[in-house]
Every structure is written in structure tokens, then in C-alpha cells.
């Protein structure tokens, strides 16, 4: 544990951010899994589910939860799967 007051505060803030980011990443993974499942099972609302997942991915990239290239990769993967299921 640090001795300096500002360093102690940084530790507390880092823990808070870590928990918030972990929760956000977990929900992001859940949404992506739901989108993949909807595409694989050819659900009627798969386009809407994928669109919602893409919005969440963009939000995560904007907040710095994931890197922008990682977000682009995830979005591209979902789009390819959706287009293949529509063909």
C-alpha cells in the first residue's frame, strides 16, 4: 500500500474503474454472444440484435473499454456472419 495520500487515492480510483470496466466488458461479451446466437439460429430479429451489438461495441470503444481496432474487428465479424446468414 502506498504511503503518499495522492497515491492512495489513485489505488482506490483504479479499483473503481477496474470494476466498472470489468462489468462493461462482461455485458459486452454477453451482447455479442446473443448476436452470434441469433445469427446462427437465423432468428427473425437477428438484424436488430446485431445492430444493437454494434452500437454497444462502438460505445465501448468510445469509452476506452476496448481498442478501436478491436471494436472494428468485432463489428466486421458480426457483419460478415449476418450477411452470410441472409444469403
Tab-separated table of C-alpha atoms in Angstrom:
chain	number	residue	atom	x	y	z
A	1	UNK	CA	0.000	0.000	0.000
A	2	UNK	CA	1.363	3.425	-0.868
A	3	UNK	CA	2.252	5.944	1.804
A	4	UNK	CA	1.539	9.136	-0.119
A	5	UNK	CA	-2.033	10.425	0.068
A	6	UNK	CA	-2.424	11.010	-3.665
A	7	UNK	CA	-1.048	7.542	-4.437
A	8	UNK	CA	-3.581	6.007	-2.041
A	9	UNK	CA	-6.346	7.864	-3.837
A	10	UNK	CA	-5.100	6.584	-7.210
A	11	UNK	CA	-5.289	2.989	-5.922
A	12	UNK	CA	-8.902	3.483	-4.832
A	13	UNK	CA	-9.864	5.109	-8.130
A	14	UNK	CA	-8.094	2.404	-10.134
A	15	UNK	CA	-10.085	-0.286	-8.298
A	16	UNK	CA	-13.362	1.514	-9.026
A	17	UNK	CA	-12.503	1.889	-12.706
A	18	UNK	CA	-11.388	-1.735	-12.881
A	19	UNK	CA	-14.739	-2.940	-11.521
A	20	UNK	CA	-16.697	-0.651	-13.851
A	21	UNK	CA	-14.688	-1.728	-16.904
A	22	UNK	CA	-14.983	-5.401	-15.936
A	23	UNK	CA	-18.766	-5.126	-15.700
A	24	UNK	CA	-18.960	-3.291	-19.029
A	25	UNK	CA	-16.757	-5.879	-20.762
A	26	UNK	CA	-18.865	-8.676	-19.338
A	27	UNK	CA	-22.093	-7.166	-20.643
A	28	UNK	CA	-20.410	-6.528	-23.997
A	29	UNK	CA	-19.407	-10.197	-24.282
A	30	UNK	CA	-22.971	-11.234	-23.399
A	31	UNK	CA	-24.467	-8.996	-26.085
A	32	UNK	CA	-22.016	-10.280	-28.705
A	33	UNK	CA	-22.851	-13.888	-27.777
A	34	UNK	CA	-26.576	-13.119	-28.113
A	35	UNK	CA	-25.960	-11.599	-31.549
A	36	UNK	CA	-23.919	-14.605	-32.678
A	37	UNK	CA	-26.603	-16.978	-31.422
A	38	UNK	CA	-29.333	-15.007	-33.196
A	39	UNK	CA	-27.389	-15.154	-36.464
A	40	UNK	CA	-26.589	-18.873	-36.138
A	41	UNK	CA	-30.187	-19.815	-35.347
A	42	UNK	CA	-31.463	-17.450	-38.069
A	43	UNK	CA	-33.783	-15.663	-35.658
A	44	UNK	CA	-36.303	-13.237	-37.143
A	45	UNK	CA	-34.852	-10.237	-35.304
A	46	UNK	CA	-31.176	-11.029	-35.972
A	47	UNK	CA	-30.556	-7.759	-37.836
A	48	UNK	CA	-31.830	-5.700	-34.893
A	49	UNK	CA	-29.815	-7.746	-32.391
A	50	UNK	CA	-26.641	-7.323	-34.435
A	51	UNK	CA	-27.314	-3.587	-34.803
A	52	UNK	CA	-27.703	-3.277	-31.010
A	53	UNK	CA	-24.446	-5.187	-30.504
A	54	UNK	CA	-22.625	-2.899	-32.928
A	55	UNK	CA	-23.887	0.165	-31.050
A	56	UNK	CA	-22.623	-1.298	-27.746
A	57	UNK	CA	-19.254	-2.100	-29.320
A	58	UNK	CA	-18.955	1.483	-30.583
A	59	UNK	CA	-19.807	2.816	-27.128
A	60	UNK	CA	-17.175	0.595	-25.524
A	61	UNK	CA	-14.549	1.839	-27.973
A	62	UNK	CA	-15.549	5.462	-27.353
A	63	UNK	CA	-15.208	4.988	-23.580
A	64	UNK	CA	-11.814	3.314	-23.982
A	65	UNK	CA	-13.001	-0.045	-22.666
A	66	UNK	CA	-11.723	-1.748	-25.823
A	67	UNK	CA	-9.340	-0.532	-28.514
A	68	UNK	CA	-10.872	0.952	-31.670
A	69	UNK	CA	-9.256	-1.710	-33.870
A	70	UNK	CA	-10.662	-4.433	-31.614
A	71	UNK	CA	-14.088	-2.820	-31.975
A	72	UNK	CA	-13.719	-2.722	-35.762
A	73	UNK	CA	-12.732	-6.398	-35.785
A	74	UNK	CA	-15.750	-7.402	-33.679
A	75	UNK	CA	-18.152	-5.335	-35.809
A	76	UNK	CA	-16.725	-6.721	-39.036
A	77	UNK	CA	-17.031	-10.286	-37.766
A	78	UNK	CA	-20.690	-9.753	-36.847
A	79	UNK	CA	-21.434	-8.124	-40.211
A	80	UNK	CA	-19.837	-10.999	-42.140
A	81	UNK	CA	-21.860	-13.568	-40.191
A	82	UNK	CA	-25.080	-11.587	-40.670
A	83	UNK	CA	-24.517	-11.222	-44.411
A	84	UNK	CA	-23.741	-14.938	-44.747
A	85	UNK	CA	-26.955	-15.845	-42.916
A	86	UNK	CA	-29.003	-13.551	-45.178
A	87	UNK	CA	-27.602	-15.065	-48.375
